[in-house]
Short mmCIF file of N, CA and C in Angstrom, two decimals:
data_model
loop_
_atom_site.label_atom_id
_atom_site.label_comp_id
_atom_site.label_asym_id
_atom_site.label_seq_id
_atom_site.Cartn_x
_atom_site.Cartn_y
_atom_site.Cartn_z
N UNK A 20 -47.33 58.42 -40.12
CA UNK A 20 -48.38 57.82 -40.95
C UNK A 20 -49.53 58.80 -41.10
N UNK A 21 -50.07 58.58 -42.21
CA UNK A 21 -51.48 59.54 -42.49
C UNK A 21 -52.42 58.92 -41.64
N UNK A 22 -53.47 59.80 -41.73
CA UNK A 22 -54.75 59.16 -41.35
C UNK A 22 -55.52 58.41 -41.57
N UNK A 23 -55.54 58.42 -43.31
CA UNK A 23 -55.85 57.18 -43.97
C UNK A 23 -55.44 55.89 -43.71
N UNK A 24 -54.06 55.53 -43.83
CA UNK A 24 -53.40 54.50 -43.52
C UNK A 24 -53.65 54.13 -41.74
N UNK A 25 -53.64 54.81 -41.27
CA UNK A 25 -54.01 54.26 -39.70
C UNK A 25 -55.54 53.82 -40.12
N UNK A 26 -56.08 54.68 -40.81
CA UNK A 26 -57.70 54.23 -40.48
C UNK A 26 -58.07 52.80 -41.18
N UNK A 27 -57.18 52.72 -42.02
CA UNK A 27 -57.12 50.80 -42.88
C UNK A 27 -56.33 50.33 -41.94
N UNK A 28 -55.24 50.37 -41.14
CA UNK A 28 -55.05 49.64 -40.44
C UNK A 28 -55.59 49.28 -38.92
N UNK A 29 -56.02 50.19 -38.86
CA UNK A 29 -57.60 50.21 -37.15
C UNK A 29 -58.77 48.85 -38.20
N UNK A 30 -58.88 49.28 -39.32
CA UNK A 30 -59.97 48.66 -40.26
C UNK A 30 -59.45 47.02 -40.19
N UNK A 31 -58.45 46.80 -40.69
CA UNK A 31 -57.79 45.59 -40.56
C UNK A 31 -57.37 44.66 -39.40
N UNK A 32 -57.09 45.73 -38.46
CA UNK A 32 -56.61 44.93 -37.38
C UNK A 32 -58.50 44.23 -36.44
N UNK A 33 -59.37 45.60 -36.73
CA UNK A 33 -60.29 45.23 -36.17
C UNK A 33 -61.10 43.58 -36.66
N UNK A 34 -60.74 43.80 -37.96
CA UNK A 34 -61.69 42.54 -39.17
C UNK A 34 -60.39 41.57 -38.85
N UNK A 35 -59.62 41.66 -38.34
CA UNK A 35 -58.86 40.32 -37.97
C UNK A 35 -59.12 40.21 -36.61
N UNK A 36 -59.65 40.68 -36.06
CA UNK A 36 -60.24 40.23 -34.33
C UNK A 36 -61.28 39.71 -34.53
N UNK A 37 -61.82 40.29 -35.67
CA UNK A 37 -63.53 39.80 -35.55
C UNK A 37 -63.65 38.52 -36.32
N UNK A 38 -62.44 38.02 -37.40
CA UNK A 38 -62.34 36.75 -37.91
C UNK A 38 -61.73 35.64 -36.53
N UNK A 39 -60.84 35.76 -35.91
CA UNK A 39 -60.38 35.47 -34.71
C UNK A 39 -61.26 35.07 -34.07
N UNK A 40 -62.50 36.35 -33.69
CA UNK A 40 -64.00 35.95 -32.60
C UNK A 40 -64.88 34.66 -33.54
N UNK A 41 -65.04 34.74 -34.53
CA UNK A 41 -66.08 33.68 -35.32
C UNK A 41 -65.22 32.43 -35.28
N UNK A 42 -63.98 32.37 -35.28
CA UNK A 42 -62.94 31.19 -35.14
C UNK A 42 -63.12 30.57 -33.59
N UNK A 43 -63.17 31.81 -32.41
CA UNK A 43 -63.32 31.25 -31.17
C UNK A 43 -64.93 30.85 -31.38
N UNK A 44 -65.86 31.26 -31.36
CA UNK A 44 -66.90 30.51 -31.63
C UNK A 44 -67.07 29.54 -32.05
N UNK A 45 -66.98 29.40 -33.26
CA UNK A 45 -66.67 27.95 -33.70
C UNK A 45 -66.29 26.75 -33.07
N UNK A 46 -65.15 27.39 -32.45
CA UNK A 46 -64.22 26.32 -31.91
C UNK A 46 -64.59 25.69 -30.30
N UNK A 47 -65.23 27.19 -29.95
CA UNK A 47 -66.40 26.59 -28.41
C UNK A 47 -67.53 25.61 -29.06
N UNK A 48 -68.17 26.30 -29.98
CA UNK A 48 -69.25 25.56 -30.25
C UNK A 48 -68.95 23.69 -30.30
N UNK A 49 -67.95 23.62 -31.05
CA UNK A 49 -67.31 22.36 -31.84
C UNK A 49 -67.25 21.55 -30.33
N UNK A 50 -66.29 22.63 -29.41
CA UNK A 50 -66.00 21.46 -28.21
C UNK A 50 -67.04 21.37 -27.38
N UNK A 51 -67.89 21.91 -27.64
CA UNK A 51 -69.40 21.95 -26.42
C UNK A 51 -69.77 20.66 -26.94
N UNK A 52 -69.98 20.20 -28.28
CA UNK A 52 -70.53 19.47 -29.03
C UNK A 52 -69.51 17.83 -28.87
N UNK A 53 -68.60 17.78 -28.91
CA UNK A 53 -67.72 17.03 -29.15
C UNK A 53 -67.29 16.11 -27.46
N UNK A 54 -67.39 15.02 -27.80
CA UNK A 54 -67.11 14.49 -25.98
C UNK A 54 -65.61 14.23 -25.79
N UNK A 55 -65.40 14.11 -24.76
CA UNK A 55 -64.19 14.21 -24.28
C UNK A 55 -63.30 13.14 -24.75
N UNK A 56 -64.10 11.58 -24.62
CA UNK A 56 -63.24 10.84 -25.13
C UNK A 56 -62.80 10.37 -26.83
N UNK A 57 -64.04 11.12 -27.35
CA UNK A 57 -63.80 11.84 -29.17
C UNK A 57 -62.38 12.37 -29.03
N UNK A 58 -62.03 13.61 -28.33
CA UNK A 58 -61.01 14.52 -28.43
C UNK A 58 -60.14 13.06 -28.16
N UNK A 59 -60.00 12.37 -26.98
CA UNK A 59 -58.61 11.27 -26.88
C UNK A 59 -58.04 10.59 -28.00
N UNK A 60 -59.80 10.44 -28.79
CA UNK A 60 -59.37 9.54 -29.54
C UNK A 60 -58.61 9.75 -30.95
N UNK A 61 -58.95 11.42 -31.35
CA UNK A 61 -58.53 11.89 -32.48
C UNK A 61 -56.80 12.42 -31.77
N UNK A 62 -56.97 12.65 -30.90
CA UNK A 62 -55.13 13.05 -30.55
C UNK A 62 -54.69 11.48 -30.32
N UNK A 63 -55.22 10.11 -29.96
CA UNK A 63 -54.37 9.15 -30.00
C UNK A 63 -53.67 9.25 -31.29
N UNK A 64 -54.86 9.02 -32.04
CA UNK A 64 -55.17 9.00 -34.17
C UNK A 64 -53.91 9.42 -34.45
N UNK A 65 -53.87 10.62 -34.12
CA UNK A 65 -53.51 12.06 -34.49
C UNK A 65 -51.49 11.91 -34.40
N UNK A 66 -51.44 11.32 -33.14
CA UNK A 66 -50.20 10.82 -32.53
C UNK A 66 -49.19 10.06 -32.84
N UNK A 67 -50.32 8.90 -32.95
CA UNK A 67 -49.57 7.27 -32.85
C UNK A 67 -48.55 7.25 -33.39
N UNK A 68 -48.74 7.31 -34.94
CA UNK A 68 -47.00 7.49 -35.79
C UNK A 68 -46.10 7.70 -35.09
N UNK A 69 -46.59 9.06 -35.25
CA UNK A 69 -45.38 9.93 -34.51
C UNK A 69 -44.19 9.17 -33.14
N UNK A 70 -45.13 8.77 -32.19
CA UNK A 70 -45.03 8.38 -31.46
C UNK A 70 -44.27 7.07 -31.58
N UNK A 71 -44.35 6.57 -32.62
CA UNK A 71 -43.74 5.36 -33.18
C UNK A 71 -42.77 5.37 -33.54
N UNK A 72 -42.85 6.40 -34.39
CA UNK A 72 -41.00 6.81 -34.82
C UNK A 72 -40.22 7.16 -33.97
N UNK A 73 -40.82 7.98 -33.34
CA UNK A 73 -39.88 8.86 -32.37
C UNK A 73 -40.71 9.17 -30.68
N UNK A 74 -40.19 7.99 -30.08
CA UNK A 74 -41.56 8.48 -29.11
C UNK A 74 -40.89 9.50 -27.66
N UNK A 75 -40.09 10.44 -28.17
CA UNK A 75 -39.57 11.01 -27.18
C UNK A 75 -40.40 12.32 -27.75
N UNK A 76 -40.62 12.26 -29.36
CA UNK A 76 -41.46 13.76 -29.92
C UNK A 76 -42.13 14.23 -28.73
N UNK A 77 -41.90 15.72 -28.81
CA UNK A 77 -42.18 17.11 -28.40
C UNK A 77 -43.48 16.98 -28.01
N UNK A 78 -43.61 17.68 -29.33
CA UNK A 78 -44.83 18.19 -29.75
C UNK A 78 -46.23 17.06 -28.84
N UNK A 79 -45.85 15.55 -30.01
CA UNK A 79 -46.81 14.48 -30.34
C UNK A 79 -47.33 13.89 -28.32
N UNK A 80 -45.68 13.97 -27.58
CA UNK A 80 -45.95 13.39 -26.47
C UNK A 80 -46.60 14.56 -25.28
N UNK A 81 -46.67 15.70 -25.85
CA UNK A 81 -47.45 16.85 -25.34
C UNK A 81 -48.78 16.96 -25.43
N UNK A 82 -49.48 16.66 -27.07
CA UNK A 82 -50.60 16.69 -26.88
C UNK A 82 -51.33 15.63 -26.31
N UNK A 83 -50.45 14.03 -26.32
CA UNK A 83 -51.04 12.87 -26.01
C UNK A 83 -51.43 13.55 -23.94
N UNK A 84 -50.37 13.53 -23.66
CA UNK A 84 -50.57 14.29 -22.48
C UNK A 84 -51.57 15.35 -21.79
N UNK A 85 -52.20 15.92 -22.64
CA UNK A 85 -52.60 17.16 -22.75
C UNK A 85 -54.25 16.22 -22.83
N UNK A 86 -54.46 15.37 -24.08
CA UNK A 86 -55.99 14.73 -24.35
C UNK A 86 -55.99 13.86 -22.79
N UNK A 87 -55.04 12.89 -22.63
CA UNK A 87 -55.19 12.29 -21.30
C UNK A 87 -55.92 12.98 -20.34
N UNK A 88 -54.90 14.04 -19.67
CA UNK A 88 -55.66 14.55 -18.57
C UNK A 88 -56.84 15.73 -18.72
N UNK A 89 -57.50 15.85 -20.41
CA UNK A 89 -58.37 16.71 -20.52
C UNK A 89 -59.92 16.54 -20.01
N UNK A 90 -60.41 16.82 -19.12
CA UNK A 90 -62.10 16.28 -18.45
C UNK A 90 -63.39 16.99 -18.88
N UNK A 91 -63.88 16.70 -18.45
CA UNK A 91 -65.02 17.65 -18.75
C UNK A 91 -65.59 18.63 -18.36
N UNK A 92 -64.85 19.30 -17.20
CA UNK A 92 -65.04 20.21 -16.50
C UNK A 92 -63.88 21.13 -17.29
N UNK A 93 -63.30 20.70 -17.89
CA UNK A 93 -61.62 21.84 -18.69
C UNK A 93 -62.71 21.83 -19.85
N UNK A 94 -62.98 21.19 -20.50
CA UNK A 94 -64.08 21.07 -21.81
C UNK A 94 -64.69 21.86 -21.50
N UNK A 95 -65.73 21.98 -20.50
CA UNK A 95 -66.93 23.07 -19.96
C UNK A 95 -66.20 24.40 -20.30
N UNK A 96 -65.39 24.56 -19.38
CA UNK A 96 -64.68 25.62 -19.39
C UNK A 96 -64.38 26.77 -20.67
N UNK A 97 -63.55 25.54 -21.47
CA UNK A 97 -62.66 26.20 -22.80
C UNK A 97 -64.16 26.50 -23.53
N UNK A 98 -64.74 25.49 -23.51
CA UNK A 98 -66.10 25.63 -24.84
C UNK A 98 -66.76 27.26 -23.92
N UNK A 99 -66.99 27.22 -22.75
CA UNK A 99 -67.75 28.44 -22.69
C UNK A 99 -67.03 30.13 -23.09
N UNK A 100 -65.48 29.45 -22.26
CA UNK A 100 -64.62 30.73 -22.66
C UNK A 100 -64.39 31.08 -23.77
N UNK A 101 -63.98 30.05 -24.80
CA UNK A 101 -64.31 30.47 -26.44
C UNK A 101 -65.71 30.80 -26.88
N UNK A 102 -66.46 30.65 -26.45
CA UNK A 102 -67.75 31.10 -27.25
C UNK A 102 -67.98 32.74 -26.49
N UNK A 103 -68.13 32.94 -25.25
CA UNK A 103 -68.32 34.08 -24.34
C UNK A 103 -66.72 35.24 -25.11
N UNK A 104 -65.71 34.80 -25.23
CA UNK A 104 -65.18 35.52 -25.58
C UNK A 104 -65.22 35.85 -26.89
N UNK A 105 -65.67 35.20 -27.88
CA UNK A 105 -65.50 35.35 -29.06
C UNK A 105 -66.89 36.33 -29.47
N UNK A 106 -68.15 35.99 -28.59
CA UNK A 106 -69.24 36.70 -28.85
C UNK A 106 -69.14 37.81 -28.28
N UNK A 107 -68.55 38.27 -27.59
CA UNK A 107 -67.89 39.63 -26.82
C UNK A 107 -67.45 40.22 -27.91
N UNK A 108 -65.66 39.71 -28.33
CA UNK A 108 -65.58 40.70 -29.68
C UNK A 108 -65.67 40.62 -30.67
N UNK A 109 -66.80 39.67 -31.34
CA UNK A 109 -67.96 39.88 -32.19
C UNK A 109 -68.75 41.61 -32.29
N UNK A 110 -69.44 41.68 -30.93
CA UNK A 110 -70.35 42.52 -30.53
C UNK A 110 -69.37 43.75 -31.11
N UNK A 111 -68.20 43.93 -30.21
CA UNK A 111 -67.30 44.89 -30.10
C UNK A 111 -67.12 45.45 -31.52
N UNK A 112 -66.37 44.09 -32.22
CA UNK A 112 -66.14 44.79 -33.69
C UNK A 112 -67.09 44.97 -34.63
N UNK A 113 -68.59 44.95 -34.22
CA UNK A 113 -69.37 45.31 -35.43
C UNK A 113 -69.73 46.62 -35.25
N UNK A 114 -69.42 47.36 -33.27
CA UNK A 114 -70.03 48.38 -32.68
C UNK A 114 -68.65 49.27 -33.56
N UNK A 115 -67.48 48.79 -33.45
CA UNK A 115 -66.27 50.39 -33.85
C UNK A 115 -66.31 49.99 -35.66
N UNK A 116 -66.77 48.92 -35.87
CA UNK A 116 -66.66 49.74 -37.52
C UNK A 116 -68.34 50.26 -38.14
N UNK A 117 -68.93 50.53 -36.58
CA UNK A 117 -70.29 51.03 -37.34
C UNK A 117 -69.86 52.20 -36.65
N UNK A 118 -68.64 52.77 -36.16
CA UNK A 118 -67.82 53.89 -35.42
C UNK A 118 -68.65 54.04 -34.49
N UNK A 119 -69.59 53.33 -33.24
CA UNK A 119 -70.29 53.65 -32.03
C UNK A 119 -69.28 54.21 -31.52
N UNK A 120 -69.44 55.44 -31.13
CA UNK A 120 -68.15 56.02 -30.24
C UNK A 120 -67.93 55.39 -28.56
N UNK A 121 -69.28 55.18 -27.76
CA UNK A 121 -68.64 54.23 -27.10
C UNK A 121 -67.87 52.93 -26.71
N UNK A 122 -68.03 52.12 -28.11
CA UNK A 122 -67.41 50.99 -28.27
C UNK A 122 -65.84 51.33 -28.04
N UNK A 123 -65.14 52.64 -28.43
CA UNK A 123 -64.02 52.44 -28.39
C UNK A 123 -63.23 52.61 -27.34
N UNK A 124 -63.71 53.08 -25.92
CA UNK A 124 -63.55 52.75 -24.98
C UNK A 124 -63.72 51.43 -24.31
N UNK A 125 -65.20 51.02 -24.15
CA UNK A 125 -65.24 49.54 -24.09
C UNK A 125 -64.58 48.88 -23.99
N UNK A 126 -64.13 48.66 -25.67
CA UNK A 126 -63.17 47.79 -26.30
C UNK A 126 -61.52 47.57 -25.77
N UNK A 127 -61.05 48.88 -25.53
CA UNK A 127 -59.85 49.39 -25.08
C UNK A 127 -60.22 48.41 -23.55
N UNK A 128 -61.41 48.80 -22.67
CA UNK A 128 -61.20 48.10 -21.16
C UNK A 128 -61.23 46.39 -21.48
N UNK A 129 -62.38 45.98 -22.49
CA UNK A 129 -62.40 44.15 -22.50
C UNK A 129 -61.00 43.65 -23.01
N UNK A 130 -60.15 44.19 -24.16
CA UNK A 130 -59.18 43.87 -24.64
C UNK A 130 -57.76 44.14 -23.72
N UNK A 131 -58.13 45.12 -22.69
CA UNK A 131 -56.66 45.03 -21.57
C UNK A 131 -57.50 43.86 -20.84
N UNK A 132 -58.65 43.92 -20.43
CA UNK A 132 -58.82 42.88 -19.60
C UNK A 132 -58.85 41.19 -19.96
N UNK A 133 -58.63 40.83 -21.24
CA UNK A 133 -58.37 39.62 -22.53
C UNK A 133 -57.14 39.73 -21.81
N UNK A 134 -56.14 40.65 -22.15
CA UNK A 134 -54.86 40.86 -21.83
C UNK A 134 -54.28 40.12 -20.54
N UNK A 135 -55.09 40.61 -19.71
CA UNK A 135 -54.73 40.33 -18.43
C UNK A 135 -54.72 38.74 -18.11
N UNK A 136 -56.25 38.51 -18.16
CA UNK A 136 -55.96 37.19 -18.44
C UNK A 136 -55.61 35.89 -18.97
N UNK A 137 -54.77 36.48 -20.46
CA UNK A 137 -53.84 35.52 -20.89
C UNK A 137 -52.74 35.63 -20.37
N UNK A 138 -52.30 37.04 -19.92
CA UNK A 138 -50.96 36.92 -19.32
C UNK A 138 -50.56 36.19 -18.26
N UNK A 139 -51.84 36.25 -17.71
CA UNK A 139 -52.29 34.93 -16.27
C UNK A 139 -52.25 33.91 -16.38
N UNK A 140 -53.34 33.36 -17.82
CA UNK A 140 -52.66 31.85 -18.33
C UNK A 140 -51.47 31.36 -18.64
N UNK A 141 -51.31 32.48 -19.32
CA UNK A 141 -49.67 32.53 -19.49
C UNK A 141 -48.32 31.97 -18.51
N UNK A 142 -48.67 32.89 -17.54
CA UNK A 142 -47.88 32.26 -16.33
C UNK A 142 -47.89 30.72 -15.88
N UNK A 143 -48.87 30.09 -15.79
CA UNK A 143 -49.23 28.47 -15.77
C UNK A 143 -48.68 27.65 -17.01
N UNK A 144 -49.15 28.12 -17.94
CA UNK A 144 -49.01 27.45 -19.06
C UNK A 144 -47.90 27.43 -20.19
N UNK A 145 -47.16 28.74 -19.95
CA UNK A 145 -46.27 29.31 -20.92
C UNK A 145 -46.19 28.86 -22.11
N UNK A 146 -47.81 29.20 -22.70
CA UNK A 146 -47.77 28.75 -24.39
C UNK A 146 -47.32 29.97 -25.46
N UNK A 147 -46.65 29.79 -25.98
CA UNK A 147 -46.84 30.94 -27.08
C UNK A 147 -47.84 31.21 -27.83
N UNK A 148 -48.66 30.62 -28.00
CA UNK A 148 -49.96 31.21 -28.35
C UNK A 148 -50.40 32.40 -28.03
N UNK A 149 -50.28 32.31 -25.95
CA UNK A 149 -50.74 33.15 -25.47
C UNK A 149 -50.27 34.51 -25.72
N UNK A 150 -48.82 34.68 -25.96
CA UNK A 150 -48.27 35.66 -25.84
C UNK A 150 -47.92 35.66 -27.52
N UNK A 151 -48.53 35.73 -28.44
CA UNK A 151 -48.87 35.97 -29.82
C UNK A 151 -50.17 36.84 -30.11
N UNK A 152 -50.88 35.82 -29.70
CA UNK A 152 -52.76 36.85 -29.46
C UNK A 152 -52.10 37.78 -28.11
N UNK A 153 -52.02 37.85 -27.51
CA UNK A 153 -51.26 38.80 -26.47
C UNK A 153 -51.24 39.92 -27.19
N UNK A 154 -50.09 40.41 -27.94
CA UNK A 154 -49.23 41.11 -28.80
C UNK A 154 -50.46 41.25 -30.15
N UNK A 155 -50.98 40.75 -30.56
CA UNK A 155 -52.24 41.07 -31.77
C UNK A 155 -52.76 41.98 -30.81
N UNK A 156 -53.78 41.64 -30.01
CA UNK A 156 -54.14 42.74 -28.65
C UNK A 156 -53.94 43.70 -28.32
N UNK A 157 -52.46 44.10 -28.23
CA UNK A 157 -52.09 45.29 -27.89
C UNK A 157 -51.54 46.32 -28.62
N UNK A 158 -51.48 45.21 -30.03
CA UNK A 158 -51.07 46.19 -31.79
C UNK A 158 -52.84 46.84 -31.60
N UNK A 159 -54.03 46.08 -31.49
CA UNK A 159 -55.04 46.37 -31.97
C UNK A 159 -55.61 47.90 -31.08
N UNK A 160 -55.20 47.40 -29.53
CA UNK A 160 -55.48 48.46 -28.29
C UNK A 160 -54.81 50.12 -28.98
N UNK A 161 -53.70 49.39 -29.88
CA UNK A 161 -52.76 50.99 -29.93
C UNK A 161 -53.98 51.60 -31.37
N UNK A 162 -54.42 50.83 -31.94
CA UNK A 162 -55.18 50.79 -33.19
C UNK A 162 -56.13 51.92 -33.01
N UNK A 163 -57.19 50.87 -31.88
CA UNK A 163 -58.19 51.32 -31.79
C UNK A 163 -57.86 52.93 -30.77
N UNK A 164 -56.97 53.02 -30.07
CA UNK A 164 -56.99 54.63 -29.40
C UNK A 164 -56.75 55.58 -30.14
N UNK A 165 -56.18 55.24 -31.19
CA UNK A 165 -55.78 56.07 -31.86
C UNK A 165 -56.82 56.98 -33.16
N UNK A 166 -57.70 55.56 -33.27
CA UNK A 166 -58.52 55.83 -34.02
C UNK A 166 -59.59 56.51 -33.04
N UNK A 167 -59.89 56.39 -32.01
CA UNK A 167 -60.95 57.16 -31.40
C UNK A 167 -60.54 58.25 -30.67
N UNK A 168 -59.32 58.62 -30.68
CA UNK A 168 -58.71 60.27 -30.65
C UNK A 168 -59.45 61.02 -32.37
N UNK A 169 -58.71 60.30 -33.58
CA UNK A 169 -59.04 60.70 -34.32
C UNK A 169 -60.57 61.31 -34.73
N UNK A 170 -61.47 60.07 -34.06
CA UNK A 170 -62.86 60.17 -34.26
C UNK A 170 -63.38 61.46 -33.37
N UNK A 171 -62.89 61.32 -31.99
CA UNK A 171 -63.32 62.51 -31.47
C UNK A 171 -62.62 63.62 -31.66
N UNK A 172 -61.82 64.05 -32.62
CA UNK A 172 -61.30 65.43 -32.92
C UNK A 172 -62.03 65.53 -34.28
N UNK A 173 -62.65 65.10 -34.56
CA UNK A 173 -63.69 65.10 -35.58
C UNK A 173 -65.09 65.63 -35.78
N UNK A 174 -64.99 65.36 -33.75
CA UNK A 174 -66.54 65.01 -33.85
C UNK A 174 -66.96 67.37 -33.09
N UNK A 175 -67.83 67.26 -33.76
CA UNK A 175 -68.44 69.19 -33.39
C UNK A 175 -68.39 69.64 -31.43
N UNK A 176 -67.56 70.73 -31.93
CA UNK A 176 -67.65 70.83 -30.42
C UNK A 176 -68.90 72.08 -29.96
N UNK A 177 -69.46 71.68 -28.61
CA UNK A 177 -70.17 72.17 -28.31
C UNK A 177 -69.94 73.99 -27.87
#
């Protein structure tokens, strides 16, 4: 690949992390805001049918499961971890497409360390989610090194 084309795709992959971070924000913000037995009541809502037709469903008898035992201390949690993470690579992706050359190290350590700990959730939880954003992560990690080799063979040597 040229350089160009890596550098739209470092460009792309980054502006899809940073749509991703305003999505986790959001979505902390929403549940900071939102009480616990709101959430029961929109996954009962959300369910019931389902549950009616077919009440052995997957999916429907997973999330009913899932709102049941959700508290407010897992609420605390998710709402802070989505907002703290999402304002993290917020920060990150406005620092490498204004090319801060330290960001791209940074970025490389918070995003193995994202890594790490979904792979951790992962283990408990075995959602595919996790191991989807996982894999976005580590397309982006190969992104961004590559692009900050590029940047520093660029940059005047002393």
């Amino acid at each position: 690949m040229n350089e160009n084309r890596i550098h739209k795709a470092f460009q792309i992959g980054v502006l899809l992390k940073g749509a991703h971070a305003l999505l986790e924000c959001a979505g902390g913000i929403g549940l900071a805001l939102v009480s616990t037995n709101s959430i029961s009541a929109f996954v009962n809502h959300f369910t019931q049918e389902e549950l009616i037709e077919n009440p052995g469903d997957f999916i429907a008898t997973h999330m009913l499961a899932f709102a049941q035992n959700f508290n407010v201390e897992t609420k605390h949690f998710y709402a802070f971890y989505l907002l703290s993470h999402g304002l993290v690579k917020i920060a990150l992706v406005i620092c490498l497409l204004k090319g801060k050359l330290w960001s791209y190290p940074v970025s490389l350590v918070v995003l193995g360390l994202f890594i790490a700990y979904q792979l951790y959730r992962f283990s408990y939880t075995h959602g595919p989610g996790l191991i989807i954003l996982t894999m976005l992560d580590i397309v982006v990690m190969m992104l961004v090194w590559r692009e900050y080799r590029l940047v520093r063979s660029h940059l005047p040597t002393n």
